[in-house]
mmCIF file of C-alpha atoms in Angstrom:
data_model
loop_
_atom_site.group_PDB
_atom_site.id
_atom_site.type_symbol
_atom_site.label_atom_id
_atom_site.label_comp_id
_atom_site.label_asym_id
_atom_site.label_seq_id
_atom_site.Cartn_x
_atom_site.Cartn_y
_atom_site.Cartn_z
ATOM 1 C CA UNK A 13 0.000 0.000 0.000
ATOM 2 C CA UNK A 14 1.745 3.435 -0.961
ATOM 3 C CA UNK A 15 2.347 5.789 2.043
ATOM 4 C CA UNK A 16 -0.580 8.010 0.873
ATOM 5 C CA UNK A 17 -2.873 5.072 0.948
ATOM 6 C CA UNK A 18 -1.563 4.018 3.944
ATOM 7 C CA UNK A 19 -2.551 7.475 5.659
ATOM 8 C CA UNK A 20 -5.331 8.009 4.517
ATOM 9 C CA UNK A 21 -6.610 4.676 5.541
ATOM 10 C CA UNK A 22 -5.318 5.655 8.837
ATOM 11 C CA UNK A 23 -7.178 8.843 9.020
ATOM 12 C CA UNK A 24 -10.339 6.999 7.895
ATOM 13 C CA UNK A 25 -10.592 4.343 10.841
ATOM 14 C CA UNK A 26 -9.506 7.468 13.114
ATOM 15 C CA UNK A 27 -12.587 9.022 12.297
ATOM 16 C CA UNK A 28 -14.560 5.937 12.438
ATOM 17 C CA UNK A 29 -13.174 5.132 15.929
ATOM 18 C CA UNK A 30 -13.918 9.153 17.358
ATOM 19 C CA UNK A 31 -17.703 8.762 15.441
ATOM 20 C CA UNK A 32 -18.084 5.416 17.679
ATOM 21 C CA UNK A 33 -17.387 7.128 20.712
ATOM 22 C CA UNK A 34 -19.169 10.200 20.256
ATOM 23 C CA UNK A 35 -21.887 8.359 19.753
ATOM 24 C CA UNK A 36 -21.423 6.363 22.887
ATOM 25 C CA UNK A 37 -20.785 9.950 25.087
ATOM 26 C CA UNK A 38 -23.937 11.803 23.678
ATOM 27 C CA UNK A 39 -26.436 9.105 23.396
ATOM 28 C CA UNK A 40 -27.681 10.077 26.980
ATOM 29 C CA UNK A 41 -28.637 13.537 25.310
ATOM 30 C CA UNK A 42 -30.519 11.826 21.905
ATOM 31 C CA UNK A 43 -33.823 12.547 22.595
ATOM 32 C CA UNK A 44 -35.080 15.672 21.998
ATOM 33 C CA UNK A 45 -35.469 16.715 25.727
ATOM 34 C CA UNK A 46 -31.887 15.658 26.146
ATOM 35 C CA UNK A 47 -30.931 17.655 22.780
ATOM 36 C CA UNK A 48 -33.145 20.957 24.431
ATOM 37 C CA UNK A 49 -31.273 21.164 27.654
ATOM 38 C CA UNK A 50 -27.664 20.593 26.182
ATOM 39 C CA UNK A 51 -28.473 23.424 23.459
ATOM 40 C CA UNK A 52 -29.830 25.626 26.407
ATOM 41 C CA UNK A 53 -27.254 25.262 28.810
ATOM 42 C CA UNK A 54 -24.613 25.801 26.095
ATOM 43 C CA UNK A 55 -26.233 29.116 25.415
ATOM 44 C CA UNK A 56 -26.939 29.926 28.696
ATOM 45 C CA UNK A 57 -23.564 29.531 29.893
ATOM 46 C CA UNK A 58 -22.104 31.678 27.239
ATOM 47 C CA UNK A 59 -24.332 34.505 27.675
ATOM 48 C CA UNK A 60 -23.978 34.224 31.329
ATOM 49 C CA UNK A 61 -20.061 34.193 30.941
ATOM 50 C CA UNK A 62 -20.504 37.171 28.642
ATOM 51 C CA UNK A 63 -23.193 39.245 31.420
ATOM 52 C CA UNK A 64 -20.904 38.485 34.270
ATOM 53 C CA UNK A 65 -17.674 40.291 32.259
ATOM 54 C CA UNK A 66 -19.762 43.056 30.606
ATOM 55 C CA UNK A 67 -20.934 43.951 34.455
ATOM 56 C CA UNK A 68 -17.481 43.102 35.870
ATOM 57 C CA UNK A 69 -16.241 45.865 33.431
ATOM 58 C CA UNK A 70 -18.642 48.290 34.128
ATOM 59 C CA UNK A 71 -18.488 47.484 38.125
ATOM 60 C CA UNK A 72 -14.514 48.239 37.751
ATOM 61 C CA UNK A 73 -14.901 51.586 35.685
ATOM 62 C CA UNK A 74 -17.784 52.909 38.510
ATOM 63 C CA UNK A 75 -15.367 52.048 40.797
ATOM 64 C CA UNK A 76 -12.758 53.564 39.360
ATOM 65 C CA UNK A 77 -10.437 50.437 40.126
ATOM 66 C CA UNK A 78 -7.186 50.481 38.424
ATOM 67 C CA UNK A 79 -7.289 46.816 37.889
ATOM 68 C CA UNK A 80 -9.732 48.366 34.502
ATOM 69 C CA UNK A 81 -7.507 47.967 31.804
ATOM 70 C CA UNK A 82 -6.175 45.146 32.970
ATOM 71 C CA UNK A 83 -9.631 43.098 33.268
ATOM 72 C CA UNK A 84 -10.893 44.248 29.530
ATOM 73 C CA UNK A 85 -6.712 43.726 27.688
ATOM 74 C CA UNK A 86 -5.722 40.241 28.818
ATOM 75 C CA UNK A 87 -9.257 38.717 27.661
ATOM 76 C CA UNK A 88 -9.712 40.662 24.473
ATOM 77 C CA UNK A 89 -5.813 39.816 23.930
ATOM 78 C CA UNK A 90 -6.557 36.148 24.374
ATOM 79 C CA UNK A 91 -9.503 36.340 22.093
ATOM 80 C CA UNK A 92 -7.941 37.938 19.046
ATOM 81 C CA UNK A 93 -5.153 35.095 19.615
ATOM 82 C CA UNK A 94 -7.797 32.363 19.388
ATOM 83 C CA UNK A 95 -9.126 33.787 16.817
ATOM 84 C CA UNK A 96 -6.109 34.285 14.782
ATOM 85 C CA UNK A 97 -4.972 30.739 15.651
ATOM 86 C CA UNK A 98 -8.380 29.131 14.602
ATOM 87 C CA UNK A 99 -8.222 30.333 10.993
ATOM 88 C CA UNK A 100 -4.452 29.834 10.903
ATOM 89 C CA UNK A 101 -5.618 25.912 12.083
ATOM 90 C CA UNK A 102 -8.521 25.767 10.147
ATOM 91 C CA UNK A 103 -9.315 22.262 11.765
ATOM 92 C CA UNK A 104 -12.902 20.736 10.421
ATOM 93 C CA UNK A 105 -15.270 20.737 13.185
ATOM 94 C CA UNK A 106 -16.170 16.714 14.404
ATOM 95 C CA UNK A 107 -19.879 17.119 12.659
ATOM 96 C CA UNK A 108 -17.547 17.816 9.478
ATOM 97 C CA UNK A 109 -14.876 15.282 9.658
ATOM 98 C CA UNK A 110 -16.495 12.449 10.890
ATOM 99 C CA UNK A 111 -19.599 10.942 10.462
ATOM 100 C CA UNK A 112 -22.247 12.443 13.592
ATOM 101 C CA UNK A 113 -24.600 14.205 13.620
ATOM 102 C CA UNK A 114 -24.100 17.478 16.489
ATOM 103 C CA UNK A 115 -26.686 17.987 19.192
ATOM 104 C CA UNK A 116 -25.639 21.404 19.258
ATOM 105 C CA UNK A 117 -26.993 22.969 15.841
ATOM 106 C CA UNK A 118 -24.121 24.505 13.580
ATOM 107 C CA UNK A 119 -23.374 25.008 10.592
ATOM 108 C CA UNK A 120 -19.639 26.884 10.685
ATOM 109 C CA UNK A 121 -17.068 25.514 8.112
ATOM 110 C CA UNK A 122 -13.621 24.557 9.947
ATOM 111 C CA UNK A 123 -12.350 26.742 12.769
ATOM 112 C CA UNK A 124 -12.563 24.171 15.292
ATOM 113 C CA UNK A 125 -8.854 24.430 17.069
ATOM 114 C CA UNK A 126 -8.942 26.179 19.658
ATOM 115 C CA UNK A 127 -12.321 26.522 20.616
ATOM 116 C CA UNK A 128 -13.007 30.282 21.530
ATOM 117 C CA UNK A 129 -16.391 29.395 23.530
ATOM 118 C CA UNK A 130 -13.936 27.228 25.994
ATOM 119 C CA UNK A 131 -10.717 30.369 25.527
ATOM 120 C CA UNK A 132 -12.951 33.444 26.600
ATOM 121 C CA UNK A 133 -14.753 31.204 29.252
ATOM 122 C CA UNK A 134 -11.726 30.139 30.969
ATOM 123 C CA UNK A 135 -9.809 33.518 30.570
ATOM 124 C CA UNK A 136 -12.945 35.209 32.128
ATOM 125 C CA UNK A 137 -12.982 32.981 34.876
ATOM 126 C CA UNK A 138 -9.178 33.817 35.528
ATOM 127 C CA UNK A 139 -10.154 37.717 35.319
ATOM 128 C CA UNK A 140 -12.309 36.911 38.201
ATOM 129 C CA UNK A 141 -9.669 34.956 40.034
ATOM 130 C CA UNK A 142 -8.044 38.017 39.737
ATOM 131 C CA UNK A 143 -10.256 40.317 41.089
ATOM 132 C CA UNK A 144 -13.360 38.044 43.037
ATOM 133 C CA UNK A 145 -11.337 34.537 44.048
ATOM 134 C CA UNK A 146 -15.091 32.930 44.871
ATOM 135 C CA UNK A 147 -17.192 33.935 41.697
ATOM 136 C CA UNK A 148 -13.805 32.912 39.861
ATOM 137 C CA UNK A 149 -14.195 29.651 41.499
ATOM 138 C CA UNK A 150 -17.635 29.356 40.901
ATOM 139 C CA UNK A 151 -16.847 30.234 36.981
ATOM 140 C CA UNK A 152 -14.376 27.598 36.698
ATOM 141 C CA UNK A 153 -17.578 25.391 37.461
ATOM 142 C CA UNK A 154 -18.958 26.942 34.707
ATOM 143 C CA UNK A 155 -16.059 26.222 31.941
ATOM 144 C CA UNK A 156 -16.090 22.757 32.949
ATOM 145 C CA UNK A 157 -19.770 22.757 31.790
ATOM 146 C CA UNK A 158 -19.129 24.775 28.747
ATOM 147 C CA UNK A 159 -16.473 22.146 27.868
ATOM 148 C CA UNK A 160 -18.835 19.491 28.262
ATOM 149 C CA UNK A 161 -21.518 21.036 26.219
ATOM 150 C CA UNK A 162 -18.940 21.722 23.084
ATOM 151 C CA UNK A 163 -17.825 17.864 23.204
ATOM 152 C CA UNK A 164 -20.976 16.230 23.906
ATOM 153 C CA UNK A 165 -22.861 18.663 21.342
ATOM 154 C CA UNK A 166 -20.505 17.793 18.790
ATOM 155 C CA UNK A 167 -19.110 20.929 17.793
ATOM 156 C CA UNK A 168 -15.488 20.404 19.333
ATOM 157 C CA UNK A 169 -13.291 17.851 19.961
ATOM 158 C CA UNK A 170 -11.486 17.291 23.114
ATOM 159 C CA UNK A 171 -8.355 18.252 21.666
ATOM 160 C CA UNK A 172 -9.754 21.595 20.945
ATOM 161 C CA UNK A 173 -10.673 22.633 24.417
ATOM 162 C CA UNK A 174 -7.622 21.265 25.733
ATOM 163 C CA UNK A 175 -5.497 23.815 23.616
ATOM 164 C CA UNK A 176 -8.419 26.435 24.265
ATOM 165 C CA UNK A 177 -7.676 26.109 27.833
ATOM 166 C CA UNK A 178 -3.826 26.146 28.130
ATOM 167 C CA UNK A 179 -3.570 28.928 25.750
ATOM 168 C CA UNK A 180 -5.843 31.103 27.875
ATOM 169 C CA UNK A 181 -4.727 30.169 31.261
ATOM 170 C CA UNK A 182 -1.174 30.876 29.695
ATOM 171 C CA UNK A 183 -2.213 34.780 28.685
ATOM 172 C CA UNK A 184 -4.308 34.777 32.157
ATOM 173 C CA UNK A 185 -1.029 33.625 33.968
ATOM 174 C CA UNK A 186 1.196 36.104 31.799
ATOM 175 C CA UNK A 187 -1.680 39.165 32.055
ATOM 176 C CA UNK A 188 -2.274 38.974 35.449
ATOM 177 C CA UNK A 189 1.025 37.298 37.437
ATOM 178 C CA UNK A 190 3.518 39.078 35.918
#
């Protein structure tokens, strides 16, 4: 079998093998109650990340905390590096490259790697850390939840938080330690 053959062949049973056990991690949520409350919580969780930082911004400027700047550059620096990374990546999202079908609804084109839902969550959660240790803690809750909603809904793969996650605890570390 030439090398070519060989790999794809390779990538083909890889995708067969990751479709088997998605399937075996989101049957649970196949029903379409199951498929409602995943969907919901997966929004609700990222608008909730989204509130908390909007009023933890405005909260800060009232205040006229110097920790400002601080709280709004490190996250918006983290998310233009996602960002930038996810086109440079281009990885196919799971619902493209192997055969499932996502409980969460989506139609985006590549983009998977790093996932920015799981990168702003988790650098958000550190900006609280930061400033609020206990609704930090109580956010870190919340990015294990978002990770489980972008696996289990099929629009990530684990691989993608994973790198979502060290990237933005890395800028959180570098924004806010040093």
């Amino acid at each position: 079998m030439p090398h070519e053959s060989k790999v794809l062949h390779i990538e083909y049973h890889e995708r067969m093998d990751y479709s088997q056990r998605y399937e075996r991690i989101s049957r649970p949520f196949r029903t379409a109650r199951g498929e409602r409350t995943l969907s919901m919580l997966d929004k609700a969780l990222v608008y909730a990340f989204a509130a908390a930082f909007v009023i933890l911004l405005i909260t800060l400027a009232a205040l006229g905390d110097g920790r400002l700047l601080r709280a709004f550059v490190v996250p918006a620096a983290t998310f233009a590096l996602v960002t930038v990374l996810r086109i440079a990546v281009n990885r196919p999202r799971p619902y493209e490259a192997c055969e499932i079908a996502p409980l969460i609804k989506k139609d985006t084109r590549g983009k998977s790697m790093p996932s920015r839902h799981m990168a702003s969550s988790v650098v958000i959660a550190c900006t609280f850390l930061w400033i609020s240790p206990a609704i930090g803690a109580v956010l870190l809750v919340g990015c294990a939840c978002i990770a489980f909603t972008r696996i289990v809904g099929g629009v990530h793969y684990p691989s993608d938080i994973a790198a979502a996650t060290t990237i933005a605890l890395v800028c959180a570390c570098i924004g806010f330690l040093l």
